[in-house]
XYZ file of C-alpha atoms in Angstrom:
658
model
C -34.360 42.846 163.093
C -30.948 43.362 164.620
C -29.832 46.770 165.694
C -26.686 47.078 163.606
C -28.637 46.924 160.432
C -30.657 49.974 161.018
C -29.755 50.756 157.423
C -33.513 50.929 157.124
C -33.632 53.699 159.704
C -30.786 55.858 158.441
C -33.124 57.638 156.062
C -35.026 58.886 159.072
C -32.146 61.307 159.555
C -33.437 63.104 156.486
C -36.740 63.780 158.171
C -35.730 64.464 161.780
C -34.139 67.489 163.452
C -31.113 67.049 165.714
C -32.077 67.187 169.381
C -29.583 64.754 170.945
C -27.834 65.327 174.258
C -24.053 65.678 174.521
C -23.512 62.003 175.360
C -25.359 61.002 172.208
C -23.310 63.482 170.192
C -20.016 62.021 171.428
C -21.287 58.514 170.710
C -22.111 59.450 167.126
C -18.731 61.100 166.599
C -16.909 58.113 168.135
C -18.865 55.660 165.983
C -18.106 57.663 162.829
C -14.403 57.654 163.765
C -14.374 53.906 164.410
C -16.191 53.277 161.122
C -13.488 55.282 159.316
C -10.681 53.332 161.014
C -12.378 49.989 160.333
C -12.907 50.895 156.662
C -9.168 51.185 155.957
C -9.744 54.220 153.729
C -6.581 56.156 152.845
C -4.483 53.467 154.548
C -5.643 54.716 157.965
C -3.651 53.244 160.852
C -5.174 51.378 163.789
C -4.093 54.133 166.168
C -1.281 54.854 168.589
C -1.450 56.476 172.033
C 0.445 59.774 171.936
C -0.499 61.243 175.336
C -1.691 59.306 178.368
C -1.975 59.267 182.132
C -2.127 55.751 183.578
C -3.680 56.832 186.867
C -6.596 58.910 185.571
C -7.069 56.892 182.377
C -6.951 59.959 180.138
C -5.334 59.500 176.750
C -5.006 60.887 173.239
C -4.900 58.418 170.335
C -3.678 59.334 166.844
C -4.901 57.682 163.639
C -2.680 58.627 160.684
C -3.704 58.186 157.053
C -2.264 58.867 153.606
C -2.663 57.732 150.030
C -1.795 58.547 146.449
C -3.991 57.529 143.531
C -5.115 58.547 140.082
C -8.403 60.393 139.663
C -10.319 60.664 136.416
C -12.647 63.466 135.469
C -12.195 65.905 138.353
C -10.031 68.701 139.683
C -12.045 69.008 142.893
C -9.726 68.549 145.871
C -12.553 68.730 148.417
C -13.993 65.249 147.839
C -13.566 62.470 150.402
C -14.113 58.722 150.460
C -17.382 57.696 152.178
C -16.260 56.931 155.747
C -13.929 59.916 156.067
C -16.679 62.075 154.599
C -19.107 60.646 157.144
C -16.686 61.469 159.975
C -16.226 65.026 158.688
C -19.991 65.485 158.393
C -20.522 64.048 161.892
C -18.137 66.643 163.318
C -19.999 69.414 161.507
C -23.451 68.218 162.529
C -22.557 67.715 166.211
C -20.955 71.163 166.560
C -24.209 72.386 168.117
C -23.558 70.281 171.221
C -19.824 70.970 171.549
C -18.010 73.054 174.157
C -15.244 74.165 171.772
C -15.435 74.168 167.979
C -12.932 74.957 165.245
C -13.797 74.409 161.588
C -11.247 75.653 159.069
C -10.791 74.915 155.355
C -7.396 75.202 153.674
C -8.779 77.494 150.964
C -9.520 80.084 153.667
C -5.795 80.645 154.178
C -3.797 80.140 157.363
C -5.815 79.105 160.448
C -6.442 81.732 163.106
C -4.564 79.708 165.732
C -1.076 78.262 165.285
C -2.277 75.062 166.885
C -4.035 73.652 169.934
C -2.995 71.986 173.160
C -4.971 69.796 175.526
C -4.793 68.982 179.239
C -5.402 65.529 180.719
C -6.129 65.560 184.453
C -3.497 63.812 186.556
C -2.920 63.362 190.308
C 0.273 65.372 189.851
C -1.351 68.215 187.915
C -1.931 67.702 184.217
C -0.455 65.884 181.241
C -0.387 68.149 178.203
C -0.090 67.593 174.466
C -0.227 69.871 171.460
C -0.650 69.843 167.701
C 0.724 72.582 165.422
C -1.423 73.253 162.355
C -0.001 73.313 158.834
C -0.832 76.249 156.580
C -2.622 74.041 154.012
C -4.565 71.819 156.391
C -8.299 71.408 156.732
C -9.212 71.361 160.422
C -12.241 69.976 162.265
C -12.106 70.157 166.065
C -14.899 69.482 168.571
C -14.670 69.036 172.333
C -17.457 68.095 174.730
C -18.015 68.401 178.474
C -19.657 65.154 179.511
C -21.242 64.199 182.862
C -19.100 63.713 185.976
C -16.244 65.883 184.791
C -15.354 63.830 181.742
C -14.150 65.468 178.541
C -14.026 64.161 174.993
C -12.575 65.688 171.831
C -11.833 64.749 168.244
C -9.390 66.686 166.070
C -9.391 65.864 162.350
C -6.687 67.477 160.211
C -6.009 66.614 156.599
C -4.271 67.980 153.527
C -4.995 66.991 149.960
C -4.014 68.205 146.532
C -4.597 67.239 142.922
C -1.642 67.571 140.548
C -2.325 67.260 136.793
C 0.285 65.246 134.912
C 0.652 64.527 131.216
C 1.379 60.824 131.664
C -0.303 59.973 134.945
C -3.395 62.137 134.601
C -4.760 63.813 137.713
C -2.867 62.520 140.769
C -4.426 62.980 144.175
C -2.231 63.164 147.275
C -3.951 62.780 150.638
C -2.516 62.761 154.160
C -3.880 63.550 157.581
C -4.427 62.520 161.188
C -7.338 62.115 163.577
C -6.766 62.633 167.302
C -9.306 61.201 169.747
C -8.832 62.599 173.245
C -10.663 61.566 176.420
C -9.892 62.735 179.941
C -11.193 63.832 183.295
C -11.639 67.520 183.940
C -8.546 69.381 185.184
C -9.741 71.958 187.715
C -11.563 74.742 185.872
C -9.101 74.894 183.002
C -10.417 74.638 179.448
C -9.920 71.249 177.841
C -8.665 72.634 174.521
C -6.496 75.761 174.452
C -5.006 77.759 171.554
C -1.311 76.987 171.158
C 1.152 79.805 171.716
C 4.496 79.346 169.948
C 6.326 80.695 173.002
C 5.077 77.803 175.145
C 7.597 74.972 174.910
C 6.911 72.800 177.946
C 4.273 70.589 176.330
C 4.821 67.369 174.461
C 4.607 67.970 170.701
C 2.540 65.474 168.752
C 3.095 65.016 165.019
C 5.824 64.016 162.591
C 9.279 64.251 164.143
C 10.729 65.383 160.800
C 10.880 69.006 159.674
C 8.683 69.091 156.543
C 10.230 72.344 155.281
C 11.441 71.948 151.698
C 15.246 71.550 151.366
C 17.057 74.433 149.659
C 20.186 72.567 148.488
C 20.888 69.120 147.058
C 23.064 68.171 150.039
C 20.211 69.073 152.390
C 17.757 67.062 150.266
C 20.049 64.019 150.178
C 20.607 64.136 153.943
C 16.873 64.403 154.653
C 15.998 61.603 152.227
C 18.467 59.299 153.998
C 17.209 60.391 157.422
C 13.550 59.874 156.461
C 14.256 56.410 155.039
C 16.022 55.469 158.281
C 13.005 56.682 160.230
C 10.716 54.662 157.937
C 12.785 51.516 158.592
C 12.556 51.741 162.371
C 9.024 53.132 162.806
C 5.782 51.278 163.485
C 2.892 51.416 161.006
C 1.660 54.879 161.932
C 5.173 56.327 161.930
C 5.928 54.745 158.541
C 2.865 56.434 157.075
C 3.962 59.808 158.461
C 7.496 59.274 157.090
C 6.217 58.478 153.596
C 4.074 61.624 153.579
C 6.928 63.834 154.789
C 9.286 62.267 152.235
C 7.024 63.119 149.313
C 6.312 66.677 150.505
C 10.045 67.231 150.974
C 10.992 65.948 147.493
C 8.046 67.659 145.846
C 9.015 70.977 147.431
C 12.634 70.863 146.196
C 12.834 73.611 143.576
C 16.233 72.957 141.944
C 17.033 70.821 138.893
C 18.755 67.542 139.720
C 21.774 66.513 137.671
C 21.794 62.976 136.266
C 24.267 61.930 138.964
C 22.224 63.509 141.768
C 19.035 61.902 140.503
C 20.693 58.485 140.155
C 21.952 58.730 143.749
C 18.507 59.563 145.114
C 16.813 56.856 143.057
C 19.394 54.362 144.287
C 18.154 55.091 147.824
C 14.404 55.256 147.120
C 13.872 52.726 144.353
C 14.165 49.609 146.583
C 11.387 50.939 148.814
C 9.011 51.138 145.841
C 9.334 47.352 145.616
C 9.766 46.293 149.263
C 7.943 48.869 151.420
C 5.343 47.615 153.884
C 1.940 47.619 152.175
C 0.875 48.513 148.663
C -0.029 52.111 149.579
C 3.494 52.797 150.849
C 4.991 51.244 147.710
C 2.816 53.527 145.600
C 3.886 56.571 147.611
C 7.577 55.735 147.205
C 7.048 55.055 143.498
C 5.313 58.365 142.956
C 8.053 60.176 144.895
C 10.611 58.634 142.510
C 8.522 59.856 139.588
C 8.312 63.338 141.154
C 12.111 63.494 141.408
C 12.459 62.279 137.830
C 10.476 65.287 136.597
C 12.976 67.528 138.433
C 15.978 65.859 136.791
C 18.173 66.476 133.758
C 16.792 63.206 132.316
C 13.354 64.796 132.030
C 14.668 68.088 130.672
C 16.713 66.267 128.045
C 13.486 64.741 126.765
C 11.971 68.162 126.197
C 9.740 68.092 129.250
C 7.992 64.872 128.253
C 8.076 61.442 129.814
C 9.763 59.237 127.246
C 12.470 56.645 127.767
C 14.477 56.436 130.981
C 17.641 54.569 131.975
C 16.924 50.886 132.574
C 17.856 51.086 136.248
C 15.114 53.622 136.960
C 12.126 51.331 136.970
C 10.324 53.134 139.765
C 9.832 56.271 137.686
C 7.722 54.393 135.134
C 4.706 54.583 137.411
C 1.374 54.808 135.599
C -2.306 54.958 136.440
C -2.439 51.161 136.572
C 0.160 51.202 139.353
C -1.685 53.834 141.351
C -4.924 53.152 143.116
C -7.428 54.182 140.479
C -10.750 55.827 141.254
C -13.334 57.639 139.200
C -15.293 60.739 140.121
C -18.791 61.581 138.971
C -21.161 64.253 140.242
C -18.869 64.883 143.191
C -18.665 61.241 144.339
C -15.477 59.183 144.456
C -15.823 55.446 143.891
C -13.216 52.694 144.181
C -12.627 50.162 141.423
C -13.518 52.449 138.546
C -12.778 49.733 136.009
C -15.864 47.846 137.255
C -18.158 50.846 137.661
C -20.873 51.332 135.072
C -22.561 54.713 134.831
C -25.879 55.421 133.186
C -27.581 58.670 132.174
C -30.838 59.118 134.097
C -33.540 61.588 133.143
C -35.338 62.715 136.302
C -38.280 65.096 136.628
C -41.048 65.653 139.114
C -42.850 67.671 141.755
C -41.514 69.049 145.022
C -42.989 71.211 147.756
C -43.622 74.818 146.764
C -40.953 76.174 149.134
C -38.174 73.839 147.933
C -35.098 75.464 146.375
C -33.307 72.311 145.242
C -33.549 68.553 144.982
C -30.633 66.319 145.990
C -29.775 62.925 144.515
C -28.195 60.554 147.024
C -26.800 57.079 146.872
C -29.007 54.922 149.082
C -26.159 52.790 150.453
C -22.634 53.612 151.619
C -23.488 56.571 153.857
C -25.941 58.320 151.542
C -23.315 60.203 149.557
C -24.654 63.189 147.720
C -24.403 62.544 143.979
C -25.700 65.898 142.790
C -27.965 68.839 143.591
C -30.342 70.414 141.077
C -32.666 73.459 141.139
C -36.401 73.418 141.835
C -38.493 76.153 140.232
C -42.122 76.710 141.159
C -42.307 73.290 142.735
C -40.963 71.415 139.695
C -37.594 70.003 138.646
C -36.124 68.318 135.589
C -32.527 67.263 134.959
C -30.276 64.509 133.626
C -27.339 63.134 135.600
C -24.968 60.165 135.486
C -25.583 57.592 138.218
C -24.151 54.163 139.128
C -26.043 51.575 137.110
C -28.494 49.282 138.937
C -27.993 50.983 142.300
C -30.698 52.319 144.595
C -30.738 56.110 144.742
C -32.867 58.614 146.598
C -34.294 62.068 145.947
C -34.777 64.552 148.765
C -35.567 68.230 149.310
C -33.930 69.899 152.305
C -33.916 66.516 154.072
C -37.708 66.569 154.455
C -39.402 64.749 151.584
C -37.762 61.807 149.870
C -38.378 58.895 147.551
C -36.323 56.061 146.046
C -35.679 54.683 142.571
C -33.424 52.257 140.695
C -30.810 53.931 138.507
C -31.397 51.779 135.430
C -31.344 54.499 132.765
C -35.128 54.586 132.389
C -36.798 58.016 132.822
C -38.555 58.567 136.126
C -41.111 61.092 137.335
C -41.116 61.600 141.100
C -43.644 63.185 143.426
C -41.599 64.078 146.491
C -44.634 65.300 148.418
C -46.386 61.927 148.111
C -43.128 59.889 148.020
C -44.044 58.117 144.784
C -42.225 57.385 141.530
C -43.588 56.688 138.077
C -41.412 54.856 135.571
C -41.581 52.411 132.693
C -43.318 49.109 133.373
C -40.083 47.140 133.701
C -38.890 49.473 136.480
C -42.180 50.275 138.179
C -42.406 47.090 140.247
C -38.939 47.623 141.703
C -39.536 51.305 142.447
C -42.890 50.555 144.064
C -41.281 47.935 146.301
C -38.601 50.389 147.406
C -41.039 53.102 148.409
C -43.722 50.850 149.881
C -41.298 49.029 152.178
C -39.679 52.314 153.222
C -43.120 53.734 154.090
C -43.789 50.595 156.126
C -40.511 51.020 157.965
C -41.337 54.596 158.917
C -44.745 53.496 160.212
C -43.075 50.759 162.256
C -40.824 53.318 163.942
C -43.889 55.101 165.331
C -45.512 52.014 166.884
C -45.377 52.030 170.692
C -47.305 48.857 171.556
C -44.868 45.916 171.732
C -47.278 43.286 170.401
C -48.289 45.509 167.490
C -44.635 46.295 166.825
C -43.623 42.625 166.763
C -46.442 41.845 164.354
C -45.476 44.699 162.020
C -41.808 43.676 162.013
C -42.747 40.055 161.326
C -44.988 41.134 158.445
C -42.228 43.168 156.802
C -39.711 40.380 157.392
C -42.014 37.955 155.604
C -42.359 40.387 152.719
C -38.597 40.420 152.236
C -38.434 36.622 152.520
C -41.006 36.218 149.753
C -38.882 38.323 147.400
C -35.704 36.443 148.379
C -37.003 32.889 148.161
C -40.054 33.079 145.877
C -39.437 36.054 143.588
C -37.889 35.961 140.116
C -36.205 39.393 140.069
C -32.552 38.896 141.096
C -31.852 42.612 141.452
C -34.838 43.094 143.754
C -33.717 39.946 145.596
C -30.320 41.597 146.236
C -32.135 44.603 147.733
C -34.280 42.400 149.980
C -31.161 40.547 151.135
C -29.533 43.890 151.940
C -32.520 44.805 154.101
C -33.052 41.505 155.906
C -29.823 39.495 155.913
C -29.371 39.525 159.691
C -32.695 37.705 159.972
C -31.529 34.831 157.751
C -29.544 31.755 158.697
C -26.119 30.802 157.433
C -27.594 28.104 155.180
C -30.223 30.493 153.796
C -27.609 33.116 152.915
C -24.914 30.831 151.547
C -26.284 30.455 147.951
C -26.359 34.233 147.507
C -22.701 34.906 148.389
C -21.415 32.435 145.807
C -20.739 33.107 142.132
C -23.938 31.242 141.314
C -25.940 34.346 142.255
C -25.930 36.909 139.473
C -25.583 39.954 141.742
C -23.243 38.522 144.362
C -20.730 41.339 143.691
C -23.326 44.132 143.710
C -22.774 46.956 146.204
C -25.950 45.894 148.033
C -24.375 42.498 148.732
C -21.213 43.886 150.369
C -22.642 43.936 153.934
C -24.263 40.541 153.326
C -20.892 39.007 152.448
C -19.250 40.746 155.407
C -21.934 39.339 157.699
C -21.433 35.847 156.264
C -17.696 36.099 156.914
C -18.572 36.879 160.538
C -20.876 33.878 160.773
C -18.047 31.686 159.480
C -15.937 32.672 162.480
C -18.543 31.423 164.944
C -19.865 28.412 163.078
C -20.930 25.433 165.239
C -18.102 22.932 165.537
C -15.309 25.522 165.752
C -13.301 25.894 168.932
C -13.859 29.144 170.799
C -11.265 31.930 170.611
C -9.971 33.315 173.882
C -10.008 37.104 174.156
C -9.091 39.848 176.574
C -11.993 41.310 178.585
C -12.385 44.143 181.070
C -14.988 44.399 183.840
C -16.825 47.504 185.044
C -13.936 48.370 187.397
C -11.382 48.144 184.603
C -9.895 44.857 185.802
C -8.542 42.585 183.058
C -9.999 39.109 182.476
C -9.853 36.430 179.810
C -12.745 34.523 178.321
C -11.101 31.215 179.253
C -11.891 31.987 182.924
C -15.559 31.226 182.204
C -15.241 28.320 179.755
C -15.051 24.717 180.943
C -17.401 24.564 183.926
C -20.654 24.365 181.959
C -22.295 25.853 178.918
C -21.517 29.535 178.343
C -23.651 32.042 176.425
C -21.724 35.041 175.097
C -24.106 37.980 174.808
C -22.890 40.856 172.605
C -24.942 44.024 173.202
C -24.980 47.829 173.542
C -25.970 49.259 176.901
C -27.701 52.336 175.474
C -30.111 50.192 173.469
C -33.536 49.971 175.131
C -35.772 49.355 172.124
C -37.273 46.195 170.640
C -33.778 44.761 170.113
C -33.014 44.632 173.843
C -33.060 40.957 174.914
C -31.997 41.433 178.548
C -35.430 40.457 179.969
C -35.436 37.151 178.050
C -31.822 36.464 179.066
C -32.709 37.024 182.710
C -35.475 34.432 182.404
C -33.147 31.897 180.756
C -30.455 32.524 183.385
C -32.898 31.961 186.244
C -34.102 28.782 184.541
C -30.765 27.131 183.764
C -28.048 28.685 185.967
C -28.495 26.076 188.707
C -27.744 23.437 186.044
C -24.471 25.078 185.074
C -25.417 27.769 182.547
C -23.189 30.831 182.588
C -23.878 34.054 180.672
C -21.141 36.577 179.917
C -22.392 39.915 178.565
C -19.908 41.792 176.371
C -20.797 45.468 175.921
C -19.767 46.788 172.510
C -20.008 50.358 173.852
C -17.940 49.784 176.988
C -15.736 52.752 176.072
C -18.642 54.905 177.269
C -17.983 53.645 180.753
C -20.462 55.636 182.831
C -23.308 54.906 180.443
C -22.442 51.195 180.514
C -21.875 50.884 184.275
C -25.037 52.853 185.078
C -27.096 50.491 182.930
C -25.523 47.430 184.587
C -26.352 48.818 188.051
C -29.871 49.652 186.963
C -30.518 46.147 185.641
C -28.788 44.456 188.621
C -27.656 41.629 186.368
C -26.271 38.595 188.230
C -23.828 37.377 185.570
C -20.407 38.794 184.543
C -20.493 42.141 182.734
C -17.501 42.735 180.476
C -16.384 44.759 177.496
C -13.927 43.861 174.739
C -12.432 45.234 171.549
C -11.761 41.820 170.006
C -15.326 40.738 169.147
C -15.182 41.740 165.491
C -11.866 40.110 164.674
C -12.329 36.892 166.658
C -16.063 36.281 166.374
C -17.081 38.427 163.406
C -19.549 40.430 165.481
C -20.868 43.192 163.248
C -24.385 43.481 164.666
C -25.946 43.189 168.070
C -27.515 41.693 169.998
C -25.758 38.450 169.068
C -25.296 35.273 171.104
C -22.798 32.416 170.902
C -23.157 29.184 172.881
C -19.939 27.422 173.963
C -19.872 23.878 175.362
C -17.746 22.816 178.372
C -15.059 21.441 176.039
C -14.711 24.832 174.314
C -16.614 23.964 171.132
C -19.094 26.448 169.688
C -22.402 24.575 169.537
C -24.675 27.355 168.269
C -24.778 30.971 167.147
C -28.485 31.787 167.506
C -29.687 34.736 165.467
C -32.678 35.416 167.753
C -33.428 34.989 171.434
C -36.109 32.466 170.463
C -33.469 30.344 168.745
C -31.270 30.660 171.839
C -34.136 29.519 174.052
C -34.746 26.475 171.811
C -31.017 25.625 171.825
C -30.789 25.742 175.626
C -33.945 23.691 175.980
C -32.416 21.032 173.736
C -29.092 21.094 175.617
C -30.593 20.727 179.077
C -33.201 18.180 178.060
C -30.379 15.798 177.086
C -27.948 16.639 179.916
């Protein structure tokens, strides 16, 4: 099965201690950051370079994010959406391998340092940048010394608050930034230094606007106009920062606005609530208008209640339906609360004698913790609300675990034996979950390649039987979730249509995403040109290699040396068909880890072009690897083989007729 979908191996994290080297730690942090950016959570931007040195290649990239939305059933301001939570947890878990660490929560008061600055090595000395911390920010900072004098750091800062409101309900405001910094070592200087307010020579990174709350109406009016002008001329990341600063500025104004003052401000802001770039920005402007309304004489005249407002002030009528609405349960935030069904689950069972608690986790979407409950004398019993018809897991201190379907039926779990007992209707599903997971863990321990291939094929066939011969649609959705990268486009197509009962189930989300990727590289489509870079950093384009014969694009990761590595088979195919015009172009998905990538290329001594690119996902829908795409001399995609065996058969067919 393909490497990207090691969703079946993620659970192994529960049972393994962390013993990775620094390079592996930076890879995990980088991957968690890229997953957050790709997810679009909190309207995160695609990044902008804020500090760079063209000669050395060092740079710092900022990813800004912000959002406002309604939250039901919680006042907990510490919760995060899945991918941001995964990034935050990655920074915590990799702190063991870091050179410098700073972890600070806003509830602890002001941070010990006013900020940090960083140094990027340069032939002329060093290029420096700094970030000044806010008093209410949560801070996660890790920096690593990598081989050959390279340095890598990630700084995550965010601020969030929940404000109860009589009409809106609980309103959650979130804003923050992630800085990813990579550079060569600058002499023996530390990479990350505490910022001293007396040092003024460095470039300051962050919003260009003073976020201090205005003290007078004239000051507020001037800053509102200035911020709107900045919003108009800024790029996406700058617009997000401007919207955040605008709301904090208006929210912090402590005086009562007269009707005339309020009308003037709304006359400036109201158009943005309708025409701003992106729904999230419109919502932020709308909520800022509403915030000002509650500071106005209009609101006071209504006795401190939201009643009727002048007709011109449409933006202040914002409600929960206009905000992005989420629901919270057991500490988990879920999008689309109107579609979420919760069910009460009675759970009891046996744990190891030394266990203090049992944790309930969602089995997909990053294994969010849904709740933690006490264990006494090796036994536990509790009732909690869980997402209906989803796969959940029970674990104790990340050692023993088992799975079950949250269908509202009582379950009794033995975490020592990894078994679940439930009512007859649920037992078959729960057995399948735990049996296939036990098989997967056994497969991970197999060293012999022939034995490994046989075990993988056996489990693959087990999933196929459920998908194509079973009569349980919910179990079929689970099997699809586990094995979809092993299925063809035509095999998957019926299950991503409305004809399949569970096509919109959470388990089917990656299946549908994968299908969308397959659509982009369907046979018959013309290839998409894209920018490439070789191991020396020289720029190329894919069109340089198309047109002289058949081309195989090989998407891979250089660190991968397990059963998913197809380099030996590719070498055989290249030797067999290159003299007849076959060209292979390998595209490393982890080319940003340049030394790791270039070292592997040298080690393998591969005779075909070795490139990296950032455009594979958007242009070819590459979400897993290894993947291959075959392009004909006229630029038409003729095949997108899902296995190296399929690629071999395709090339044999091509060259037997040419």
